PDB file of C-alpha atoms in Angstrom:
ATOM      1  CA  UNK H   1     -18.577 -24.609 -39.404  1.00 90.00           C
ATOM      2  CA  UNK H   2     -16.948 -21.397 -40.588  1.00 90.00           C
ATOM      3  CA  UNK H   3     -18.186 -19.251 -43.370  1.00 94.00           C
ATOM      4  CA  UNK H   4     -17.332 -19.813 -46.556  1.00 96.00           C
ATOM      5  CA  UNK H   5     -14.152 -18.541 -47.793  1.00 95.00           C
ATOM      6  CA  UNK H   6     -13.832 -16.324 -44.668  1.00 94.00           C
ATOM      7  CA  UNK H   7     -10.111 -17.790 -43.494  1.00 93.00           C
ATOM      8  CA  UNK H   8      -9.407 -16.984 -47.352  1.00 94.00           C
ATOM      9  CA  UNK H   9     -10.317 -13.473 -46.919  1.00 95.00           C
ATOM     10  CA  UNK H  10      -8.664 -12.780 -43.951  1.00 93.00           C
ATOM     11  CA  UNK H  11      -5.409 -14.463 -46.113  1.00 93.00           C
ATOM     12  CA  UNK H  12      -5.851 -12.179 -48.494  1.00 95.00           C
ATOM     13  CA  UNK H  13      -6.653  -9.250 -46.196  1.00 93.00           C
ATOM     14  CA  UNK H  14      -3.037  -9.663 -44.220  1.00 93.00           C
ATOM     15  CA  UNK H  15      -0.669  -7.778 -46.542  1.00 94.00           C
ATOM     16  CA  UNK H  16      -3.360  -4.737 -47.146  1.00 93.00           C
ATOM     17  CA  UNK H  17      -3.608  -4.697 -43.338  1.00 92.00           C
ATOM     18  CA  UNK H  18       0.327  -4.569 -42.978  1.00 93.00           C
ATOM     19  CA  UNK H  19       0.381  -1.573 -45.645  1.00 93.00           C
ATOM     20  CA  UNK H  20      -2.132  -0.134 -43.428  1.00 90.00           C
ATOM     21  CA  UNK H  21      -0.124  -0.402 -40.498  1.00 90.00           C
ATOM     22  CA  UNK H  22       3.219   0.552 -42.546  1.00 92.00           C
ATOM     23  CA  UNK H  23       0.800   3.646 -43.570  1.00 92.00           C
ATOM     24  CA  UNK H  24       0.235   4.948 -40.172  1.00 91.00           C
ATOM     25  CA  UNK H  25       3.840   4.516 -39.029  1.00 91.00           C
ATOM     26  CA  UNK H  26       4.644   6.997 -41.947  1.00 94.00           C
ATOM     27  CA  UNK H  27       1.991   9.009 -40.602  1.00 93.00           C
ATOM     28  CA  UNK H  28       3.284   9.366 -37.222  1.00 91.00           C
ATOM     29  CA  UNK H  29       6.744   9.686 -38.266  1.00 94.00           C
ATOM     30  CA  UNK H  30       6.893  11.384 -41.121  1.00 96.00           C
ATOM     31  CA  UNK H  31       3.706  13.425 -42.258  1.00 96.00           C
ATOM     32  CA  UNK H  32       4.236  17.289 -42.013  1.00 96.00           C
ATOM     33  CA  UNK H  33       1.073  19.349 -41.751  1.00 95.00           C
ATOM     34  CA  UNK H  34       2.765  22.522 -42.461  1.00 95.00           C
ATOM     35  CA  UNK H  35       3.153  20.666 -46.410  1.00 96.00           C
ATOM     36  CA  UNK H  36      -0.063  19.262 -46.597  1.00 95.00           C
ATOM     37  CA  UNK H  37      -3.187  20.299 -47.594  1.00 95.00           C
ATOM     38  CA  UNK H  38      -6.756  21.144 -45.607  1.00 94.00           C
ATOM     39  CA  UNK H  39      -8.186  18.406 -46.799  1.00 94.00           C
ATOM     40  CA  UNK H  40      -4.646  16.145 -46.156  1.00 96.00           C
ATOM     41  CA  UNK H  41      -4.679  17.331 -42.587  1.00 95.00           C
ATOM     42  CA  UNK H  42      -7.972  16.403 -42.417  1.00 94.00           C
ATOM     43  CA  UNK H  43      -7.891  12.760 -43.273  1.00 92.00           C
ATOM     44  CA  UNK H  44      -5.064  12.574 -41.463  1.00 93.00           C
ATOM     45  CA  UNK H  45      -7.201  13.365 -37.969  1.00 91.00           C
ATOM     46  CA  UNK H  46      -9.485  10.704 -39.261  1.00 89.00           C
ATOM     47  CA  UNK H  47      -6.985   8.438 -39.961  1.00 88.00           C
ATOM     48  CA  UNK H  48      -5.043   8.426 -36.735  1.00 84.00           C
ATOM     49  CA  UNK H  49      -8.758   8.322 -34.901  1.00 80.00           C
ATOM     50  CA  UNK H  50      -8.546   5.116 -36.233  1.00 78.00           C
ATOM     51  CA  UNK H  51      -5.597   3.847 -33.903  1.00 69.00           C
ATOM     52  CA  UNK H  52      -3.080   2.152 -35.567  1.00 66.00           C
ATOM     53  CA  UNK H  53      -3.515   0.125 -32.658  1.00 76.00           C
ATOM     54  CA  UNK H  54      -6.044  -2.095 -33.741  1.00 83.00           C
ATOM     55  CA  UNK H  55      -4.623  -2.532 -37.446  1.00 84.00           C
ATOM     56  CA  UNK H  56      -0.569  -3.551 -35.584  1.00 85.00           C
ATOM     57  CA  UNK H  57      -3.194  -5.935 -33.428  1.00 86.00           C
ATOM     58  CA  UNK H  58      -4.925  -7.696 -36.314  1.00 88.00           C
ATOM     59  CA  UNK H  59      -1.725  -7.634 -38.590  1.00 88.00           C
ATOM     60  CA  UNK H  60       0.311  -9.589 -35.325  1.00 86.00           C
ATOM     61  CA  UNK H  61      -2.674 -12.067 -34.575  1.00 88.00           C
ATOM     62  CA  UNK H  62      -3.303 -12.592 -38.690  1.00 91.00           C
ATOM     63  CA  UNK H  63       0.657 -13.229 -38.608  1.00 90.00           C
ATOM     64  CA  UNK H  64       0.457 -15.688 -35.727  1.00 90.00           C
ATOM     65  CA  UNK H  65      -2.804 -17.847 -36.847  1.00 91.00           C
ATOM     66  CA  UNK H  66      -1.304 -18.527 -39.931  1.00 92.00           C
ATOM     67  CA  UNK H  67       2.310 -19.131 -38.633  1.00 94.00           C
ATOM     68  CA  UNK H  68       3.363 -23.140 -38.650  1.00 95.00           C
ATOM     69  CA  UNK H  69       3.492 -24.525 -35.574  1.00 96.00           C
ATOM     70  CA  UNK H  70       7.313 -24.907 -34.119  1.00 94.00           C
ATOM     71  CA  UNK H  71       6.772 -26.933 -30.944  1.00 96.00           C
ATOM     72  CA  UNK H  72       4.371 -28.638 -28.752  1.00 97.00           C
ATOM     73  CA  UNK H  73       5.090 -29.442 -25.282  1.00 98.00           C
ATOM     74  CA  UNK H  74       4.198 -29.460 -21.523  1.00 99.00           C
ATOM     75  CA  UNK H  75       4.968 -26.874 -19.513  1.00 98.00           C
ATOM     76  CA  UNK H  76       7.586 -27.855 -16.204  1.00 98.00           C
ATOM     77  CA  UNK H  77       8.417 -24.931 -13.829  1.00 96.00           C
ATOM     78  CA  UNK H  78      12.563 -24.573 -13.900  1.00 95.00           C
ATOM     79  CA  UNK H  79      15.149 -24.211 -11.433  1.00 94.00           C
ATOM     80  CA  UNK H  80      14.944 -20.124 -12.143  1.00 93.00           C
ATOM     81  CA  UNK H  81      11.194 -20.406 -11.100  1.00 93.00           C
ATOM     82  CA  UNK H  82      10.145 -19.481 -14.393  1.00 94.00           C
ATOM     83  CA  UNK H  83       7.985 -22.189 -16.921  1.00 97.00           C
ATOM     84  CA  UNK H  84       9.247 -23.536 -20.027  1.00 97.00           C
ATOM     85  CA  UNK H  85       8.288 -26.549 -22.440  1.00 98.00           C
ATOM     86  CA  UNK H  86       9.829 -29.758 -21.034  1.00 97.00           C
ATOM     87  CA  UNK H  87      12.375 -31.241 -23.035  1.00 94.00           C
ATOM     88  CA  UNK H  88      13.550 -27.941 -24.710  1.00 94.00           C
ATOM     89  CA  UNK H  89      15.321 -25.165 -23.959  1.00 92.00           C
ATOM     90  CA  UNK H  90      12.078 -22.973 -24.597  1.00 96.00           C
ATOM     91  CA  UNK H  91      11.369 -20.132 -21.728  1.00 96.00           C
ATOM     92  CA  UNK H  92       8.329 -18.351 -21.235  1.00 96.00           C
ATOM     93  CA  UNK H  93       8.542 -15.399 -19.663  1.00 92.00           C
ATOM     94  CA  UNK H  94       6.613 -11.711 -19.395  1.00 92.00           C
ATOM     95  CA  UNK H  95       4.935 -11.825 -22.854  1.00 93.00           C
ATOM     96  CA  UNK H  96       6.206 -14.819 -24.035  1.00 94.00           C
ATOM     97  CA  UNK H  97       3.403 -16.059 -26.777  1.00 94.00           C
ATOM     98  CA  UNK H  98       2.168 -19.414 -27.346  1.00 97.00           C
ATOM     99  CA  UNK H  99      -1.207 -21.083 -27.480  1.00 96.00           C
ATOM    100  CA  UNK H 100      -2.764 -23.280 -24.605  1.00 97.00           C
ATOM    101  CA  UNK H 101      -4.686 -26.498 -25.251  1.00 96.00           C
ATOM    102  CA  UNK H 102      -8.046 -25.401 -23.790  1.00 94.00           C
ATOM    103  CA  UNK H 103     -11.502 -25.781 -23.288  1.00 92.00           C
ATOM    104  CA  UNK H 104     -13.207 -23.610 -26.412  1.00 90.00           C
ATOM    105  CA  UNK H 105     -15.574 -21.812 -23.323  1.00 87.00           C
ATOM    106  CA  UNK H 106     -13.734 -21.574 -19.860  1.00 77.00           C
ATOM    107  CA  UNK H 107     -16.049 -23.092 -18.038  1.00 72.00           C
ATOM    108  CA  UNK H 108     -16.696 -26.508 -20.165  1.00 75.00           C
ATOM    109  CA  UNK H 109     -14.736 -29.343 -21.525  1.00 76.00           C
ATOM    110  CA  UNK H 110     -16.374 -30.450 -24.034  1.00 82.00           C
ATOM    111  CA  UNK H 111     -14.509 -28.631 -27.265  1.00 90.00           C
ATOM    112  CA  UNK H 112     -10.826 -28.437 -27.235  1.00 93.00           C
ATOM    113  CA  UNK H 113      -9.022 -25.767 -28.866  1.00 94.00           C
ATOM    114  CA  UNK H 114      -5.960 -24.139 -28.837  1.00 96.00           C
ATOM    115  CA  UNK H 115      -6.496 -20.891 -27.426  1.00 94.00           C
ATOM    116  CA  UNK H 116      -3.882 -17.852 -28.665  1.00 95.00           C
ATOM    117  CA  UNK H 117      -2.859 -16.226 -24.879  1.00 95.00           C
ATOM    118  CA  UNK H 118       0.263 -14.736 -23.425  1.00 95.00           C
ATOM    119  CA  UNK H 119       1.897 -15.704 -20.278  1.00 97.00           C
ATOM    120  CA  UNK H 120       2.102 -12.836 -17.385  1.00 96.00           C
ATOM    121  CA  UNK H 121       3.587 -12.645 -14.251  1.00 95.00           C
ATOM    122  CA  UNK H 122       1.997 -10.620 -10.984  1.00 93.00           C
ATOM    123  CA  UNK H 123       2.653 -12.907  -7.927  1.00 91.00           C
ATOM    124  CA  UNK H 124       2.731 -15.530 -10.093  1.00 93.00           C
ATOM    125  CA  UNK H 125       2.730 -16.889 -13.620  1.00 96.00           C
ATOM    126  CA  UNK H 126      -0.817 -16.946 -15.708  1.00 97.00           C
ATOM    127  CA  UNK H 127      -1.849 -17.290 -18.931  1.00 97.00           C
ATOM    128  CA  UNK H 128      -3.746 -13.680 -19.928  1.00 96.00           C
ATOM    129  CA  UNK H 129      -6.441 -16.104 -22.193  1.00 94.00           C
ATOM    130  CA  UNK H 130      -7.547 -17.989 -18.826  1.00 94.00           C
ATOM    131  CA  UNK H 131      -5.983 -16.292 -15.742  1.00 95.00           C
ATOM    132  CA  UNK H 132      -7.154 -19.142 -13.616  1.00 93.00           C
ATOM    133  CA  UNK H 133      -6.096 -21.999 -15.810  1.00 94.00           C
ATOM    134  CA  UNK H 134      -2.659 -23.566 -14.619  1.00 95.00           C
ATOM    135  CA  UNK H 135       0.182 -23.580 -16.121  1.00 97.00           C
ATOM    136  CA  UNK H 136       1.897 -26.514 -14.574  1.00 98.00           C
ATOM    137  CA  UNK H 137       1.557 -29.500 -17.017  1.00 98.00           C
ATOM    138  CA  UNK H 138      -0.268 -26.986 -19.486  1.00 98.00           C
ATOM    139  CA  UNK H 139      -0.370 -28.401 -23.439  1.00 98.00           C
ATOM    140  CA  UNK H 140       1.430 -25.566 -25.540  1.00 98.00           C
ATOM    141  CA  UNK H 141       2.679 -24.912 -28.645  1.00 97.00           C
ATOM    142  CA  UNK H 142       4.550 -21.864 -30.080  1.00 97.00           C
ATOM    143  CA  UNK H 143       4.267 -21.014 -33.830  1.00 94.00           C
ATOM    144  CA  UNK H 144       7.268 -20.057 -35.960  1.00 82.00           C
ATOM    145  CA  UNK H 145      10.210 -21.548 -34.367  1.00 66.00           C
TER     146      UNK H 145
END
């Protein structure tokens, strides 16, 4: 069982973390040091210790949990050599997003979830959640299509 109220939070917590993230951009782009203050340059130094990194990271994965689901479908290797969701016209390649019907712990069955990865390619395709998993005849589902 969750926390209470936590998925609420995090709902709530989305568009501050966008600002946040819109915030940095400006800081990156725009901010002049040679019109700010000592103690503007300062927090600026803090700020950007931060990493915007991790603030784009949680605003994309906030964005994607709460996205509706589009499709859900197998995935069939095509005649390119590439996977996509049988039945559709839906490709996956190099950083293609979707979520993989899973175990909840790689190395049991017992929970079922579906587990946000990427799909790669380095010799092969893989999803970057579970590297070893297969993707032939994998369970997926994209969000917001």
């Amino acid at each position: 069982m969750l926390k209470q109220g936590m998925i609420e939070r995090l709902r709530e917590a989305a568009p501050i973390i966008q600002e946040l993230v819109d915030d940095l951009a400006w800081i990156q782009n725009e901010f002049n040091p040679e019109k700010a203050t000592e103690e503007e340059r300062t927090y600026v130094k803090h700020l950007l210790g931060l990493g915007g990194n991790c603030f784009d990271e949680s605003d994309w994965r906030l964005k994607r949990m709460y996205a509706a689901v589009g499709k859900t479908g197998r995935l069939v290797r095509n005649a390119a050599g590439r996977f996509e969701m049988e039945g559709t016209d839906i490709e996956f390649t190099c950083g293609s997003s979707c979520e993989v019907y899973a175990p909840y712990f790689s190395d049991e069955e017992e929970w079922m979830t579906w587990l946000p990865t990427s799909i790669e390619h380095s010799g092969n395709y893989y999803f970057t959640a579970r590297p070893d998993m297969k993707l032939e005849g994998a369970l997926v589902r994209i969000k917001g299509r």
